[in-house]
């Protein structure tokens, strides 16, 4: 699981490196309205794709004795369901444009409607990479298709200077993924539904979870797009993406490795393994969220430009929301891997209900920033529900969670306080070089301060087993393997 997590984090770092370069270029060439128009179309397409969200790949991973017929059935279902989505979106393009009062959205919907069908035809054989924990090949597969998408969308933005660059880039990336999937795995699927009933028994819960998960992540898009227009929605989506970098680029790939790992694990090993994984997640992602919160006023003008300054308060609020959502995702991954999708559904339904209520009451009066606060308050209020579900299912109590995140959480809070005290408030009259200097200096200082604090607290606690020890042991093993242990002292045996 640790090796798989490393490969998936490495993939996310590569993907994010490409994504940040792409965002930097696109944000300079395009405006918030361009991003907002595409987001309007994708919101409905993503909602329609929920009809296909049975998670047959997860069902195959969770089914230990999956056969070739299971893979063929899963692929057949994916193709047929995504064909339905494409036809539905083509029929709904004009009503969707009327909903937003933006006629240009209709053509965008028509173009992007073919994305689900292209992705649905992907070779189901690549699921075996995750099922067998072969994350090296998974890394190669994911990176190759992202690289092709990047190489297409940036030149198109330079040529078109419109949202069509984003549309074409999305379709090219999906096409590349499908083609590469057949090049990288020898499995050749065929049409059959012979194992549908068996897969559906588990996947029906995944469908419901994915429906609720969509509403959990995208409810704000409908409220903001409807109430405040494409520019506000574009600012919110870009701020959301940057603020959730810790959870999307570090936490999500680790959770991707956790699910198949916990599916194979013996029950008596789950609690200790979960505590260790949670501690590592907290130690890596909480400081990243803290630093993003502090440097947001400098990050936005440097990376996106002055026209995106409205995204600063959104990013500050959503940074902590992303850190909390990371723990929701880790709990969900463990419950899924252990065969408790119904408990994930209950927790996600609770989240969506609270979020919808708060958005309805406060978003119309407090604007886009109010919607961001609604998301943060919802995540905070519903976190105990997720903790209750994992306790009932696996006997992992809240104190396991608290002990795992205590030192990273305290260190992150102190880091925020120290950086906010030391760094000056951003002024639009500051020279660009000075803004870049404070941005880079704040990030470097945040990493150094946090590292010193977390190691100091760990030492004061007597250097117990936990995330710090797991990371040090992993680093020791890596260096010993590469350099014969010349640069690290041997650990004392207890």
PDB file of N, CA, C and O in Angstrom, residues 1-3 5-6 254 272-284 404 407 454-455 458 463-479 488 491:
ATOM      1  N   UNK A   1       0.828  -1.206   0.000  1.00  0.00           N
ATOM      2  CA  UNK A   1       0.000   0.000   0.000  1.00  0.00           C
ATOM      3  C   UNK A   1       0.866   1.261   0.000  1.00  0.00           C
ATOM      4  O   UNK A   1       0.577   2.235  -0.703  1.00  0.00           O
ATOM      5  N   UNK A   2       1.951   1.237   0.794  1.00  0.00           N
ATOM      6  CA  UNK A   2       2.839   2.397   0.845  1.00  0.00           C
ATOM      7  C   UNK A   2       3.501   2.645  -0.508  1.00  0.00           C
ATOM      8  O   UNK A   2       3.599   3.785  -0.977  1.00  0.00           O
ATOM      9  N   UNK A   3       3.948   1.566  -1.144  1.00  0.00           N
ATOM     10  CA  UNK A   3       4.568   1.708  -2.464  1.00  0.00           C
ATOM     11  C   UNK A   3       3.560   2.247  -3.478  1.00  0.00           C
ATOM     12  O   UNK A   3       3.874   3.137  -4.278  1.00  0.00           O
ATOM     13  N   UNK A   5       0.947   4.057  -2.819  1.00  0.00           N
ATOM     14  CA  UNK A   5       0.668   5.455  -2.494  1.00  0.00           C
ATOM     15  C   UNK A   5       1.761   6.364  -3.034  1.00  0.00           C
ATOM     16  O   UNK A   5       1.489   7.462  -3.542  1.00  0.00           O
ATOM     17  N   UNK A   6       3.013   5.922  -2.930  1.00  0.00           N
ATOM     18  CA  UNK A   6       4.121   6.726  -3.447  1.00  0.00           C
ATOM     19  C   UNK A   6       3.988   6.922  -4.963  1.00  0.00           C
ATOM     20  O   UNK A   6       4.170   8.027  -5.483  1.00  0.00           O
ATOM     21  N   UNK A 254      -3.199   8.795  -2.430  1.00  0.00           N
ATOM     22  CA  UNK A 254      -2.980   7.865  -1.320  1.00  0.00           C
ATOM     23  C   UNK A 254      -4.243   7.049  -1.067  1.00  0.00           C
ATOM     24  O   UNK A 254      -4.200   5.825  -0.880  1.00  0.00           O
ATOM     25  N   UNK A 272      -4.734  -0.562  13.023  1.00  0.00           N
ATOM     26  CA  UNK A 272      -3.375  -0.027  13.043  1.00  0.00           C
ATOM     27  C   UNK A 272      -2.970   0.530  11.688  1.00  0.00           C
ATOM     28  O   UNK A 272      -2.320   1.586  11.594  1.00  0.00           O
ATOM     29  N   UNK A 273      -3.357  -0.173  10.627  1.00  0.00           N
ATOM     30  CA  UNK A 273      -3.014   0.303   9.288  1.00  0.00           C
ATOM     31  C   UNK A 273      -3.723   1.622   8.981  1.00  0.00           C
ATOM     32  O   UNK A 273      -3.139   2.538   8.390  1.00  0.00           O
ATOM     33  N   UNK A 274      -4.986   1.729   9.401  1.00  0.00           N
ATOM     34  CA  UNK A 274      -5.716   2.967   9.157  1.00  0.00           C
ATOM     35  C   UNK A 274      -5.117   4.129   9.941  1.00  0.00           C
ATOM     36  O   UNK A 274      -4.964   5.238   9.411  1.00  0.00           O
ATOM     37  N   UNK A 275      -4.764   3.895  11.204  1.00  0.00           N
ATOM     38  CA  UNK A 275      -4.167   4.956  12.010  1.00  0.00           C
ATOM     39  C   UNK A 275      -2.861   5.446  11.401  1.00  0.00           C
ATOM     40  O   UNK A 275      -2.587   6.648  11.352  1.00  0.00           O
ATOM     41  N   UNK A 276      -2.051   4.508  10.920  1.00  0.00           N
ATOM     42  CA  UNK A 276      -0.788   4.890  10.296  1.00  0.00           C
ATOM     43  C   UNK A 276      -1.020   5.680   9.012  1.00  0.00           C
ATOM     44  O   UNK A 276      -0.389   6.728   8.786  1.00  0.00           O
ATOM     45  N   UNK A 277      -1.935   5.203   8.169  1.00  0.00           N
ATOM     46  CA  UNK A 277      -2.223   5.900   6.916  1.00  0.00           C
ATOM     47  C   UNK A 277      -2.798   7.284   7.175  1.00  0.00           C
ATOM     48  O   UNK A 277      -2.434   8.274   6.511  1.00  0.00           O
ATOM     49  N   UNK A 278      -3.695   7.398   8.148  1.00  0.00           N
ATOM     50  CA  UNK A 278      -4.308   8.682   8.473  1.00  0.00           C
ATOM     51  C   UNK A 278      -3.272   9.667   8.984  1.00  0.00           C
ATOM     52  O   UNK A 278      -3.283  10.853   8.648  1.00  0.00           O
ATOM     53  N   UNK A 279      -2.350   9.181   9.820  1.00  0.00           N
ATOM     54  CA  UNK A 279      -1.303  10.051  10.332  1.00  0.00           C
ATOM     55  C   UNK A 279      -0.416  10.591   9.225  1.00  0.00           C
ATOM     56  O   UNK A 279      -0.037  11.773   9.224  1.00  0.00           O
ATOM     57  N   UNK A 280      -0.066   9.737   8.269  1.00  0.00           N
ATOM     58  CA  UNK A 280       0.759  10.190   7.145  1.00  0.00           C
ATOM     59  C   UNK A 280      -0.007  11.204   6.296  1.00  0.00           C
ATOM     60  O   UNK A 280       0.544  12.231   5.867  1.00  0.00           O
ATOM     61  N   UNK A 281      -1.302  10.936   6.055  1.00  0.00           N
ATOM     62  CA  UNK A 281      -2.120  11.887   5.307  1.00  0.00           C
ATOM     63  C   UNK A 281      -2.143  13.246   5.986  1.00  0.00           C
ATOM     64  O   UNK A 281      -1.953  14.288   5.346  1.00  0.00           O
ATOM     65  N   UNK A 282      -2.379  13.246   7.293  1.00  0.00           N
ATOM     66  CA  UNK A 282      -2.444  14.507   8.033  1.00  0.00           C
ATOM     67  C   UNK A 282      -1.101  15.229   8.020  1.00  0.00           C
ATOM     68  O   UNK A 282      -1.034  16.454   7.854  1.00  0.00           O
ATOM     69  N   UNK A 283      -0.018  14.480   8.185  1.00  0.00           N
ATOM     70  CA  UNK A 283       1.303  15.091   8.251  1.00  0.00           C
ATOM     71  C   UNK A 283       1.701  15.736   6.933  1.00  0.00           C
ATOM     72  O   UNK A 283       2.420  16.734   6.902  1.00  0.00           O
ATOM     73  N   UNK A 284       1.221  15.206   5.815  1.00  0.00           N
ATOM     74  CA  UNK A 284       1.586  15.742   4.506  1.00  0.00           C
ATOM     75  C   UNK A 284       0.630  16.822   4.021  1.00  0.00           C
ATOM     76  O   UNK A 284       1.052  17.770   3.347  1.00  0.00           O
ATOM     77  N   UNK A 404      -4.020  10.322  15.744  1.00  0.00           N
ATOM     78  CA  UNK A 404      -3.281  10.283  14.478  1.00  0.00           C
ATOM     79  C   UNK A 404      -3.007  11.676  13.930  1.00  0.00           C
ATOM     80  O   UNK A 404      -1.969  11.914  13.301  1.00  0.00           O
ATOM     81  N   UNK A 407      -0.580  15.881  16.412  1.00  0.00           N
ATOM     82  CA  UNK A 407       0.667  16.636  16.237  1.00  0.00           C
ATOM     83  C   UNK A 407       0.691  17.402  14.909  1.00  0.00           C
ATOM     84  O   UNK A 407       1.071  18.585  14.894  1.00  0.00           O
ATOM     85  N   UNK A 454       6.606  19.758  14.007  1.00  0.00           N
ATOM     86  CA  UNK A 454       6.091  18.397  14.091  1.00  0.00           C
ATOM     87  C   UNK A 454       7.154  17.449  14.632  1.00  0.00           C
ATOM     88  O   UNK A 454       6.854  16.532  15.433  1.00  0.00           O
ATOM     89  N   UNK A 455       8.423  17.654  14.243  1.00  0.00           N
ATOM     90  CA  UNK A 455       9.490  16.828  14.803  1.00  0.00           C
ATOM     91  C   UNK A 455       9.718  17.123  16.278  1.00  0.00           C
ATOM     92  O   UNK A 455       9.998  16.208  17.065  1.00  0.00           O
ATOM     93  N   UNK A 458       6.923  15.463  18.223  1.00  0.00           N
ATOM     94  CA  UNK A 458       7.141  14.020  18.210  1.00  0.00           C
ATOM     95  C   UNK A 458       8.239  13.632  19.201  1.00  0.00           C
ATOM     96  O   UNK A 458       8.119  12.637  19.917  1.00  0.00           O
ATOM     97  N   UNK A 463       9.000  10.054  20.811  1.00  0.00           N
ATOM     98  CA  UNK A 463       9.169   9.405  19.506  1.00  0.00           C
ATOM     99  C   UNK A 463       8.374   8.099  19.385  1.00  0.00           C
ATOM    100  O   UNK A 463       8.928   7.031  19.114  1.00  0.00           O
ATOM    101  N   UNK A 464       7.064   8.184  19.586  1.00  0.00           N
ATOM    102  CA  UNK A 464       6.249   6.957  19.521  1.00  0.00           C
ATOM    103  C   UNK A 464       6.077   6.481  18.085  1.00  0.00           C
ATOM    104  O   UNK A 464       6.368   7.201  17.124  1.00  0.00           O
ATOM    105  N   UNK A 465       5.590   5.259  17.948  1.00  0.00           N
ATOM    106  CA  UNK A 465       5.232   4.752  16.623  1.00  0.00           C
ATOM    107  C   UNK A 465       4.086   5.592  16.068  1.00  0.00           C
ATOM    108  O   UNK A 465       3.176   5.975  16.795  1.00  0.00           O
ATOM    109  N   UNK A 466       4.146   5.896  14.800  1.00  0.00           N
ATOM    110  CA  UNK A 466       3.121   6.722  14.183  1.00  0.00           C
ATOM    111  C   UNK A 466       3.565   7.196  12.819  1.00  0.00           C
ATOM    112  O   UNK A 466       4.454   6.612  12.194  1.00  0.00           O
ATOM    113  N   UNK A 467       2.966   8.288  12.360  1.00  0.00           N
ATOM    114  CA  UNK A 467       3.247   8.779  11.020  1.00  0.00           C
ATOM    115  C   UNK A 467       4.711   9.199  10.874  1.00  0.00           C
ATOM    116  O   UNK A 467       5.351   8.909   9.861  1.00  0.00           O
ATOM    117  N   UNK A 468       5.234   9.885  11.901  1.00  0.00           N
ATOM    118  CA  UNK A 468       6.621  10.340  11.815  1.00  0.00           C
ATOM    119  C   UNK A 468       7.578   9.162  11.690  1.00  0.00           C
ATOM    120  O   UNK A 468       8.494   9.168  10.857  1.00  0.00           O
ATOM    121  N   UNK A 469       7.358   8.143  12.504  1.00  0.00           N
ATOM    122  CA  UNK A 469       8.221   6.964  12.448  1.00  0.00           C
ATOM    123  C   UNK A 469       8.057   6.244  11.110  1.00  0.00           C
ATOM    124  O   UNK A 469       9.032   5.764  10.531  1.00  0.00           O
ATOM    125  N   UNK A 470       6.821   6.181  10.596  1.00  0.00           N
ATOM    126  CA  UNK A 470       6.589   5.510   9.316  1.00  0.00           C
ATOM    127  C   UNK A 470       7.335   6.213   8.183  1.00  0.00           C
ATOM    128  O   UNK A 470       7.950   5.567   7.323  1.00  0.00           O
ATOM    129  N   UNK A 471       7.289   7.544   8.174  1.00  0.00           N
ATOM    130  CA  UNK A 471       7.973   8.294   7.123  1.00  0.00           C
ATOM    131  C   UNK A 471       9.485   8.146   7.245  1.00  0.00           C
ATOM    132  O   UNK A 471      10.195   7.953   6.249  1.00  0.00           O
ATOM    133  N   UNK A 472      10.010   8.226   8.468  1.00  0.00           N
ATOM    134  CA  UNK A 472      11.452   8.089   8.675  1.00  0.00           C
ATOM    135  C   UNK A 472      11.924   6.695   8.272  1.00  0.00           C
ATOM    136  O   UNK A 472      12.965   6.536   7.620  1.00  0.00           O
ATOM    137  N   UNK A 473      11.164   5.679   8.647  1.00  0.00           N
ATOM    138  CA  UNK A 473      11.543   4.312   8.269  1.00  0.00           C
ATOM    139  C   UNK A 473      11.525   4.144   6.755  1.00  0.00           C
ATOM    140  O   UNK A 473      12.400   3.479   6.179  1.00  0.00           O
ATOM    141  N   UNK A 474      10.520   4.730   6.116  1.00  0.00           N
ATOM    142  CA  UNK A 474      10.437   4.622   4.663  1.00  0.00           C
ATOM    143  C   UNK A 474      11.628   5.327   4.013  1.00  0.00           C
ATOM    144  O   UNK A 474      12.223   4.821   3.054  1.00  0.00           O
ATOM    145  N   UNK A 475      11.959   6.508   4.529  1.00  0.00           N
ATOM    146  CA  UNK A 475      13.100   7.250   3.997  1.00  0.00           C
ATOM    147  C   UNK A 475      14.392   6.490   4.231  1.00  0.00           C
ATOM    148  O   UNK A 475      15.268   6.425   3.356  1.00  0.00           O
ATOM    149  N   UNK A 476      14.532   5.899   5.430  1.00  0.00           N
ATOM    150  CA  UNK A 476      15.724   5.123   5.755  1.00  0.00           C
ATOM    151  C   UNK A 476      15.870   3.937   4.799  1.00  0.00           C
ATOM    152  O   UNK A 476      16.965   3.648   4.290  1.00  0.00           O
ATOM    153  N   UNK A 477      14.759   3.256   4.536  1.00  0.00           N
ATOM    154  CA  UNK A 477      14.821   2.114   3.630  1.00  0.00           C
ATOM    155  C   UNK A 477      15.176   2.526   2.217  1.00  0.00           C
ATOM    156  O   UNK A 477      15.948   1.845   1.536  1.00  0.00           O
ATOM    157  N   UNK A 478      14.627   3.666   1.778  1.00  0.00           N
ATOM    158  CA  UNK A 478      14.925   4.135   0.425  1.00  0.00           C
ATOM    159  C   UNK A 478      16.406   4.489   0.275  1.00  0.00           C
ATOM    160  O   UNK A 478      17.064   4.081  -0.694  1.00  0.00           O
ATOM    161  N   UNK A 479      16.929   5.249   1.240  1.00  0.00           N
ATOM    162  CA  UNK A 479      18.327   5.660   1.152  1.00  0.00           C
ATOM    163  C   UNK A 479      19.252   4.460   1.292  1.00  0.00           C
ATOM    164  O   UNK A 479      20.272   4.347   0.599  1.00  0.00           O
ATOM    165  N   UNK A 488      22.509   7.486   6.371  1.00  0.00           N
ATOM    166  CA  UNK A 488      21.589   7.450   7.498  1.00  0.00           C
ATOM    167  C   UNK A 488      22.090   6.444   8.525  1.00  0.00           C
ATOM    168  O   UNK A 488      22.507   5.347   8.164  1.00  0.00           O
ATOM    169  N   UNK A 491      18.907   2.273  12.714  1.00  0.00           N
ATOM    170  CA  UNK A 491      17.983   2.451  13.857  1.00  0.00           C
ATOM    171  C   UNK A 491      18.370   1.511  14.989  1.00  0.00           C
ATOM    172  O   UNK A 491      18.810   0.392  14.770  1.00  0.00           O
TER     173      UNK A 491
END
